[in-house]
Coordinates of C-alpha atoms in Angstrom, one line a residue:
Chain A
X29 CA -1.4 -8.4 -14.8
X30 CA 0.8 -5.4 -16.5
X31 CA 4.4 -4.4 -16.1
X32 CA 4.6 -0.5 -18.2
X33 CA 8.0 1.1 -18.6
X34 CA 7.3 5.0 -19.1
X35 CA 9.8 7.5 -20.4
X36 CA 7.1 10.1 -18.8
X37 CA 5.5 11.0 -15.9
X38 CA 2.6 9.6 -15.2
X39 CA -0.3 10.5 -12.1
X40 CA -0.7 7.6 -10.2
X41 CA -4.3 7.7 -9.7
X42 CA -5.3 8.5 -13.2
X43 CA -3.0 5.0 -13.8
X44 CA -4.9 3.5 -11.4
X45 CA -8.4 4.1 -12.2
X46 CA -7.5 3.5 -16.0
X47 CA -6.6 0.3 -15.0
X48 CA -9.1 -0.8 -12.8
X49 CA -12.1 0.5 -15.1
X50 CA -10.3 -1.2 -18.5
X51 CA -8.2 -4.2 -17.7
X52 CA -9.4 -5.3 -14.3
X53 CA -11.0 -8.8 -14.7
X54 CA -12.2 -8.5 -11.2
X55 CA -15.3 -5.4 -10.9
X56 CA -17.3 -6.4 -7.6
X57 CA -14.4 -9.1 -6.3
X58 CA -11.3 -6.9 -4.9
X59 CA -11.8 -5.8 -1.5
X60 CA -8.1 -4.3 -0.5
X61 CA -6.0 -2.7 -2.9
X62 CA -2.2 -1.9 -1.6
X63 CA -0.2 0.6 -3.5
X64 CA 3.3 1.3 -3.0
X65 CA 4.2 4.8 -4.3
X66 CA 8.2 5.5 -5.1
X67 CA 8.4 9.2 -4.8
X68 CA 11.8 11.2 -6.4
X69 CA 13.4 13.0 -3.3
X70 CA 15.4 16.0 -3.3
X71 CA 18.2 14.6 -1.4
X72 CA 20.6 11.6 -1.1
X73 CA 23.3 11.0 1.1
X74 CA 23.5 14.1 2.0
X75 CA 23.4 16.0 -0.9
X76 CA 21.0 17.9 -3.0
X77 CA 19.7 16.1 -5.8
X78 CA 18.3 18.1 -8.6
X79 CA 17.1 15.0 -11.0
X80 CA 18.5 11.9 -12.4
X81 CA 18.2 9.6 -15.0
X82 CA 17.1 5.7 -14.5
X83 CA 18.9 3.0 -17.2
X84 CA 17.9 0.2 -18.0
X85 CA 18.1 -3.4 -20.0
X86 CA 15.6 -3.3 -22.4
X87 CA 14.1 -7.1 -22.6
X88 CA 15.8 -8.4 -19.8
X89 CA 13.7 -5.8 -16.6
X90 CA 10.1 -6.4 -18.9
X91 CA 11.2 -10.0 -18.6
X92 CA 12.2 -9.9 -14.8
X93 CA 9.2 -7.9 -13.9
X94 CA 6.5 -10.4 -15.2
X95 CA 8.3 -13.6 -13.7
X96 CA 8.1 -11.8 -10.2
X97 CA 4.2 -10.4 -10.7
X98 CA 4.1 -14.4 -11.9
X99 CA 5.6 -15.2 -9.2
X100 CA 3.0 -12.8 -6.5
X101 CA 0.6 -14.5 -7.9
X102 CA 1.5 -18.4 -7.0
X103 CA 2.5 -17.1 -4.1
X104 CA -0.6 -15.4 -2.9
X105 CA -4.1 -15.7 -3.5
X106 CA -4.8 -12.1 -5.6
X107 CA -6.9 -11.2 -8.6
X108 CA -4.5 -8.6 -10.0
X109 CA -1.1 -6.7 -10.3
X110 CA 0.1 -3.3 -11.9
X111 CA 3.7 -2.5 -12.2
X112 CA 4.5 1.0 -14.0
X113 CA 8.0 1.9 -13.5
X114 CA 10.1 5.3 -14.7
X115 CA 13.0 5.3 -17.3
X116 CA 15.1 8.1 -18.5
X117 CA 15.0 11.5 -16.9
X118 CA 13.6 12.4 -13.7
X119 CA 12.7 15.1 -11.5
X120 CA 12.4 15.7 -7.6
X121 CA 8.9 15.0 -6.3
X122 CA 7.5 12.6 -9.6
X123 CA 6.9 9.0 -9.2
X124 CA 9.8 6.7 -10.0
X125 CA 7.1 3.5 -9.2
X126 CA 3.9 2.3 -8.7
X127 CA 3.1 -1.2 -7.5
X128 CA -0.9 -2.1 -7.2
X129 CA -1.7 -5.6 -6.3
X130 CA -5.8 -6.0 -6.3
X131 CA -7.1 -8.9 -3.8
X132 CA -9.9 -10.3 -2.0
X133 CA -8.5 -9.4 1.3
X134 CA -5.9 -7.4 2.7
X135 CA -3.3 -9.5 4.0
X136 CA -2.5 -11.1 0.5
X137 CA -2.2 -7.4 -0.5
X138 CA 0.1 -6.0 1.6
X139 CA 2.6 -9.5 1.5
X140 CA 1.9 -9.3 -2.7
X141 CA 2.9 -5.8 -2.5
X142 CA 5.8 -5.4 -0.6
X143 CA 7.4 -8.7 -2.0
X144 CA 6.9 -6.9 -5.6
X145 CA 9.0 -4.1 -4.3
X146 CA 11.5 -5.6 -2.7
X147 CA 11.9 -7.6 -5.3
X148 CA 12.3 -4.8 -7.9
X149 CA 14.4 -3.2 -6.0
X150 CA 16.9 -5.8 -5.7
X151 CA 17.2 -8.1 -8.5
X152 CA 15.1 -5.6 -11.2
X153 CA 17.7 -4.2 -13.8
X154 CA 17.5 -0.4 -13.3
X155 CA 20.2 2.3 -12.7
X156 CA 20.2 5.4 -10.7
X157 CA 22.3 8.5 -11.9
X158 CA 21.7 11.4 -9.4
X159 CA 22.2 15.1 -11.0
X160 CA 24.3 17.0 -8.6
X161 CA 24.8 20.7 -8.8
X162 CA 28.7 19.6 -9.1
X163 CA 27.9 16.8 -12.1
X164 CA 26.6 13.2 -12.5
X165 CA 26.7 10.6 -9.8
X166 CA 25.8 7.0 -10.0
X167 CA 24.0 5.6 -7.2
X168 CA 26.1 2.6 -5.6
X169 CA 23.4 1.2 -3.2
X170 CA 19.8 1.3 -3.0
X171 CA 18.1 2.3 -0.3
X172 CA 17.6 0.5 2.3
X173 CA 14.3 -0.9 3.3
Chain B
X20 CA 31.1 -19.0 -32.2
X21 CA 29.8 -15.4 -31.7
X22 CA 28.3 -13.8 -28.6
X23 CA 27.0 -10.6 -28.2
X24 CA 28.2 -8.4 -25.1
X25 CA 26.5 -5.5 -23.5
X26 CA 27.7 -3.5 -20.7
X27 CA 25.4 -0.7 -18.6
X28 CA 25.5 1.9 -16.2
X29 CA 28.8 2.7 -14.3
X30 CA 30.2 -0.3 -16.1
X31 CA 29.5 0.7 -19.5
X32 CA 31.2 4.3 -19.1
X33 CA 34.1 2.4 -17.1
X34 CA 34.5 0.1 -20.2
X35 CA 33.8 2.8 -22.9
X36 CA 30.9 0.8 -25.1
X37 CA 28.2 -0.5 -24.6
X38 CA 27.9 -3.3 -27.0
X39 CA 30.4 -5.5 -28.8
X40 CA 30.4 -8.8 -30.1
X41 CA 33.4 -11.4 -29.6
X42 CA 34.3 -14.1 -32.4
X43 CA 36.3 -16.5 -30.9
X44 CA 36.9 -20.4 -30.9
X45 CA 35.2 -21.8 -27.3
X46 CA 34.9 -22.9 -24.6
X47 CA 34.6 -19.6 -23.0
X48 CA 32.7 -18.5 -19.5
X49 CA 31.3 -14.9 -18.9
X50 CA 34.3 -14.3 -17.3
X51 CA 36.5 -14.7 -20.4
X52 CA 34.7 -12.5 -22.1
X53 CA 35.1 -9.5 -19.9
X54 CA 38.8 -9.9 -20.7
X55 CA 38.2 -10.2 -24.4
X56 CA 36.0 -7.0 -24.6
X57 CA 37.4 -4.9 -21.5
X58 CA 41.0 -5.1 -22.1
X59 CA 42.9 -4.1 -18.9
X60 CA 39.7 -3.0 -16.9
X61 CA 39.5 -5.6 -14.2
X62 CA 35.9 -6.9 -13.2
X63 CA 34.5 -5.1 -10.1
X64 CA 33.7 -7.8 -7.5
X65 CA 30.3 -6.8 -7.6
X66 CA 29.4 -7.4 -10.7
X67 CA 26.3 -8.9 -11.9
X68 CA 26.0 -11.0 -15.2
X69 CA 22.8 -12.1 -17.4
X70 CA 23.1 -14.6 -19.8
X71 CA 20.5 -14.3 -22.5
X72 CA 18.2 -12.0 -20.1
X73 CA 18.1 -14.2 -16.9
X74 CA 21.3 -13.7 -14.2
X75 CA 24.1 -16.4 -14.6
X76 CA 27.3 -17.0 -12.3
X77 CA 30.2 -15.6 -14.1
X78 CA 32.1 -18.8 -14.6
X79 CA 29.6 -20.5 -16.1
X80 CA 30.2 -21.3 -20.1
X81 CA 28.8 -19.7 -22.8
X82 CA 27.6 -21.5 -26.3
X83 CA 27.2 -19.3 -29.5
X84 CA 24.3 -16.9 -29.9
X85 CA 24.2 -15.5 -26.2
X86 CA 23.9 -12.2 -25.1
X87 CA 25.9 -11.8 -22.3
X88 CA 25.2 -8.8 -20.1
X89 CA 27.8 -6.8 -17.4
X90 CA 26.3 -4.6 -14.6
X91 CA 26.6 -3.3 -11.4
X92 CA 24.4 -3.7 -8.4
X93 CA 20.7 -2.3 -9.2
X94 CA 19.3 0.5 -8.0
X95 CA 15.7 0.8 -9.6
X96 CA 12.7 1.1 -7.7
Chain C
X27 CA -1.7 14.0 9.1
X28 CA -5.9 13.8 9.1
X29 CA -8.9 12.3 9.1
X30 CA -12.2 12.8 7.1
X31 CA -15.2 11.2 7.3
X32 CA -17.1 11.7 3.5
X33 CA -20.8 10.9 3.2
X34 CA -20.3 11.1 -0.9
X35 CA -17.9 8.6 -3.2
X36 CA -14.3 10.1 -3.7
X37 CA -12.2 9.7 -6.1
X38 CA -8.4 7.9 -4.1
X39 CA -6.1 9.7 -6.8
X40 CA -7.8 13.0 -6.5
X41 CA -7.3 12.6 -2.7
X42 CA -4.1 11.8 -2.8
X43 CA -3.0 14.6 -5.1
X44 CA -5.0 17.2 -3.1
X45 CA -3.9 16.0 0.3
X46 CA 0.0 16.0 -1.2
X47 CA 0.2 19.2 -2.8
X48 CA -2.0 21.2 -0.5
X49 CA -1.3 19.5 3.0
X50 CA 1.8 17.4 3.1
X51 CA 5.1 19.4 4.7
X52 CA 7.3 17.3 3.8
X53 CA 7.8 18.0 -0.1
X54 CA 11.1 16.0 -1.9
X55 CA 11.3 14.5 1.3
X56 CA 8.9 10.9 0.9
X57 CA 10.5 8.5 -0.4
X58 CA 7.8 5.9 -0.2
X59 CA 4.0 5.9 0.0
X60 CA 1.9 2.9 0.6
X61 CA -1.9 2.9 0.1
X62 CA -4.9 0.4 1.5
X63 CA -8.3 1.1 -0.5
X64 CA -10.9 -1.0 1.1
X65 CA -13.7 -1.6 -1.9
X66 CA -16.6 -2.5 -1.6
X67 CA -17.6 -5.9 -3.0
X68 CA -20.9 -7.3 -4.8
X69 CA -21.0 -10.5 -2.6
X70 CA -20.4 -11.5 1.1
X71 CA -20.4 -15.0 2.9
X72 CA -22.7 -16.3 -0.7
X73 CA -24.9 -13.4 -1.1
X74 CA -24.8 -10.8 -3.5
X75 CA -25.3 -7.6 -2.2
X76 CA -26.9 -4.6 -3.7
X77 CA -25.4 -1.9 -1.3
X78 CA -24.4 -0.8 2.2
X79 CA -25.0 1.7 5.1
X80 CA -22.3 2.8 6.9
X81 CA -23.1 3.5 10.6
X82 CA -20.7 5.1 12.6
X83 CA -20.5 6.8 15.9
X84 CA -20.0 10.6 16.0
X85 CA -17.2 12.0 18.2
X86 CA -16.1 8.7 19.1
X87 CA -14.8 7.5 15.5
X88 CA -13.3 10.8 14.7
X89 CA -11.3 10.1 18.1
X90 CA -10.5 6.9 17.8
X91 CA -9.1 7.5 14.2
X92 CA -6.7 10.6 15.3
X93 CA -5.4 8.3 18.5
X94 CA -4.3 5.3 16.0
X95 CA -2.6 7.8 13.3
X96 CA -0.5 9.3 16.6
X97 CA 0.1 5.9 17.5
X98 CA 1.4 5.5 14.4
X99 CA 3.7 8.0 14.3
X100 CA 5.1 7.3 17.4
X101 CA 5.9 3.6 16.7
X102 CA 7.4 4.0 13.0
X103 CA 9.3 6.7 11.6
X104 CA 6.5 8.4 9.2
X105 CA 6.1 12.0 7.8
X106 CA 2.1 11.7 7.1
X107 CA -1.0 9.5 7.3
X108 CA -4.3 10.0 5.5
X109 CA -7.3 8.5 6.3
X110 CA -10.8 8.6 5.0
X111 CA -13.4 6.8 5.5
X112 CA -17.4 6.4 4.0
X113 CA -20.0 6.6 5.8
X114 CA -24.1 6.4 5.1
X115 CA -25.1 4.9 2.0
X116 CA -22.2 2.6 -0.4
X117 CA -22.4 1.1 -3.6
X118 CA -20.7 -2.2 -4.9
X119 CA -17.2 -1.2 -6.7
X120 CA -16.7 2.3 -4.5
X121 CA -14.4 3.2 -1.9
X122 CA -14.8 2.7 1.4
X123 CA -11.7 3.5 3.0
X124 CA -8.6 5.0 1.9
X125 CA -5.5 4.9 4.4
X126 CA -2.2 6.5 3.4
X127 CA 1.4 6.7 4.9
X128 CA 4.1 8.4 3.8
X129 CA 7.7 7.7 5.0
X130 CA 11.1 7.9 3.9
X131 CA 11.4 4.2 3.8
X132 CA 9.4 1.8 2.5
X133 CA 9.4 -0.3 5.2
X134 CA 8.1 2.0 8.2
X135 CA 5.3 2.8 5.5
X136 CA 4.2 -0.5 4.9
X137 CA 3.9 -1.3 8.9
X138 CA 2.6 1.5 9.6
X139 CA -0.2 1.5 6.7
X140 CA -1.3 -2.3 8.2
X141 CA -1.4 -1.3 11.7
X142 CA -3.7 1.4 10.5
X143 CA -5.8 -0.7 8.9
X144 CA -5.9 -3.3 11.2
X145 CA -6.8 -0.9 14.0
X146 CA -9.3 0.7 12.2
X147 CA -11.0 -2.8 10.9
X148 CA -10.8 -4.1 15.0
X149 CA -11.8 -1.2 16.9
X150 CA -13.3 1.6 14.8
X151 CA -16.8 2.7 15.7
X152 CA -18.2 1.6 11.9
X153 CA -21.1 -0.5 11.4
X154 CA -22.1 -2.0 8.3
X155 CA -26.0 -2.9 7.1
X156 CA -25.8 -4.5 3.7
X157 CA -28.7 -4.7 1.2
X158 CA -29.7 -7.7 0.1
X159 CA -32.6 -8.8 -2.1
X160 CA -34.6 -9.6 0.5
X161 CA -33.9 -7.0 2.6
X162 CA -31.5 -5.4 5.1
X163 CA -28.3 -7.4 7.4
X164 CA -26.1 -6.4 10.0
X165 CA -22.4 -7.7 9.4
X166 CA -21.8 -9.3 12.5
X167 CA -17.9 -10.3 11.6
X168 CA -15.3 -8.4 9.7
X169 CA -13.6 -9.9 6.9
X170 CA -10.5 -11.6 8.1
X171 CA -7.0 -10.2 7.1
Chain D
X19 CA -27.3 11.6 38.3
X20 CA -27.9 11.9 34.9
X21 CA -26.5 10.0 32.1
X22 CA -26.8 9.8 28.7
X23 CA -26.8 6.6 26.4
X24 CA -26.2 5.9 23.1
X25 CA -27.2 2.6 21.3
X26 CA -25.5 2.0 17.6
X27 CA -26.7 -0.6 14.7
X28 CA -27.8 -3.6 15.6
X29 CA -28.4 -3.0 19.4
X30 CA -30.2 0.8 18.2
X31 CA -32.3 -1.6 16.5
X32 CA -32.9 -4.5 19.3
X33 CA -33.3 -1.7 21.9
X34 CA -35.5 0.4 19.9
X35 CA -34.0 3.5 20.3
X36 CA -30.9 5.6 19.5
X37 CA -30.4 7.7 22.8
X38 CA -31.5 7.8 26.6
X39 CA -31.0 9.7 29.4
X40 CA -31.1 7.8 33.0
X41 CA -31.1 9.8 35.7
X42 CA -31.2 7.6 39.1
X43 CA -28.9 7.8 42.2
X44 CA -25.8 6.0 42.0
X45 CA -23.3 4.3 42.4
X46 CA -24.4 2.3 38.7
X47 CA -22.0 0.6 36.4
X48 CA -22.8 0.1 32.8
X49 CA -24.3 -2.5 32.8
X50 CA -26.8 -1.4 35.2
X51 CA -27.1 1.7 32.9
X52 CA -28.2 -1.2 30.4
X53 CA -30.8 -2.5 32.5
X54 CA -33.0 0.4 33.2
X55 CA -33.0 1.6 29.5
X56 CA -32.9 -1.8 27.5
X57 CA -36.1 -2.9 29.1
X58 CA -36.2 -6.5 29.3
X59 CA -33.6 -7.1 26.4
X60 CA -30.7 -8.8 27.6
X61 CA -27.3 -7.3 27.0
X62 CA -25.3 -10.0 24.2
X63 CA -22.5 -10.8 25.2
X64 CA -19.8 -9.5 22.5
X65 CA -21.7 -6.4 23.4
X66 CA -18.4 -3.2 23.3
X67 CA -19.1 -0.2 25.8
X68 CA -17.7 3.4 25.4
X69 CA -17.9 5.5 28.3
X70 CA -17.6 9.2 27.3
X71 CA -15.9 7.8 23.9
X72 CA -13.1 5.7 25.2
X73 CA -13.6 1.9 25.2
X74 CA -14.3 0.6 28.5
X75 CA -15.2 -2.3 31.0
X76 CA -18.9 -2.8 31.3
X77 CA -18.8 -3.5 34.7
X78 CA -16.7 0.0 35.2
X79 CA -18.6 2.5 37.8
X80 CA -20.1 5.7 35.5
X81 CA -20.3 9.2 37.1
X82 CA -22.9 11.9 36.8
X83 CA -23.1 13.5 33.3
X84 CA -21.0 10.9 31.0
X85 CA -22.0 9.3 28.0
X86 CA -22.3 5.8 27.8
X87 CA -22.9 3.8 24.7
X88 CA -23.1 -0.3 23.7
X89 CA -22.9 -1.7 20.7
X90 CA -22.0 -4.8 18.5
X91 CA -18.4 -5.6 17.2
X92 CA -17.2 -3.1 14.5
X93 CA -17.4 -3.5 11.0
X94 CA -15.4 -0.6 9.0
X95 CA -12.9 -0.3 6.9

């Protein structure tokens, strides 16, 4: 179980087989892996986006993100999680997050998964300020599901 | 006592720091706090608050040796 | 969107960064990506097993795999699916399937990445011989969600 | 008519071969298309037919020049 905060980008499959091949106590015993990928677009309400920069509590979102990968795991029944996560600057088209939960079968997964994310995305301390071609904006709202 | 405040995101450019510790004689909530350290700036409504790195209610007292934490609605992920 | 049927281990970051930067029109436009890799594991129902043969039926898989990835995209609200699938000879710990969506929300992505899978897994023409120390077995059941 | 038949993994196997061509007078559902090429091995019943590579019913009348293939429940992904 690993929750990484990078201040660069990172290629999410180079993350993922790193962490398969080094730190997965699991070779031979995962059959479904679910990723969820959060991709930097060019656009929000409306406007162009041309970066942004993502703050946040140092200690406190480490914290947060372990007790809800703890948490995947009492819930469900899988071998593994990865949480790597974006801080500081930005651009369009790099990953902002990757979620990985490893499992014996697919179901666990996909609920694992999706409950780290929406998690994350609601309770996890991490701010969005969008570069505009007018200035800086902070994001209000997250996205909706 | 002495607690330790930190503000982030649009809050902590509303406010104009982003850290600053109060000395004063308690008991004192998160709520008086924000007055102490944000002068006339009133608390948005939706305002979150951490105590010591987990989230709190913002009338809830605070004992000496907390970090108490203001910021807005998250937008990670 | 596509579908490719590989008779040789792939690599599921490569893929995806090929299939993004070559295929998908929709640059600064996903938002979310979810993933399913289906490994292939060194036991099954208390046997350990060496290795697999994929069967599959040709024509008929390569059909049935284009109708579920329009179905798809007619139920949710999805810019591309991927999906590629093994076939012939498998080893324990590689890739069997890798099905991607990408979306501008996270949630049409995740639904629609299950139904995929869960279509594929029912009603896919795939058959799988595993290989045993004593020899060769059909897999009569799939594994359960 | 003539119609070819395709048998995949486990039924390839029981049957004892991979493809057939009947060519008889009809009218002949599948599963008399079963019959004259499956010898006496009888059909199972979780057995999944494919005429011209659409699932279909096995008792389903087949017309001159489809394809028509049987075999066990799938096992992908």
């Amino acid at each position: 179980m690993a929750v990484e905060l990078r201040s660069e980008i990172f290629d999410v499959g180079a993350e993922l087989r790193r962490y398969q091949d080094a730190v997965l106590r699991a070779r031979g015993k995962y059959g479904a892996t679910v990723t969820f990928i959060g991709t930097m677009r060019d656009f929000n309400e409306g406007d162009a986006v041309q970066g942004m920069t993502l703050e946040y509590y140092p200690g406190m979102t480490e914290k947060h993100l372990h007790a809800i990968s703890d948490e995947a795991r009492r819930r469900w029944d899988v071998l593994d999680t990865l949480i790597i996560h974006r801080v500081g600057k930005i651009l369009p088209d790099e990953p902002i997050v990757l979620v990985a939960v490893w499992s014996a079968h697919r179901a666990a997964a996909f609920d694992a998964c999706r409950y780290l994310i929406e998690e994350l995305k609601t309770r996890a301390p991490f701010w969005k300020q969008e570069r505009l071609p007018d200035g800086m904006r902070w994001v209000e709202h997250n996205t909706p599901p | 006592m002495s607690i330790t405040v930190k503000f982030f995101a649009s809050l902590r450019e509303r406010v104009g720091h982003s850290e600053a510790v109060v000395d004063a004689a308690g008991p004192l909530t998160a709520r008086d706090i924000w007055a102490r350290v944000a002068g006339t700036q009133p608390m948005p409504p939706n305002t979150l608050v951490a105590v010591n790195l987990e989230y709190t209610a913002v009338d809830r007292p605070v004992r000496d040796g907390d970090e108490v934490a203001f910021f807005p609605p998250v937008t990670g992920g």
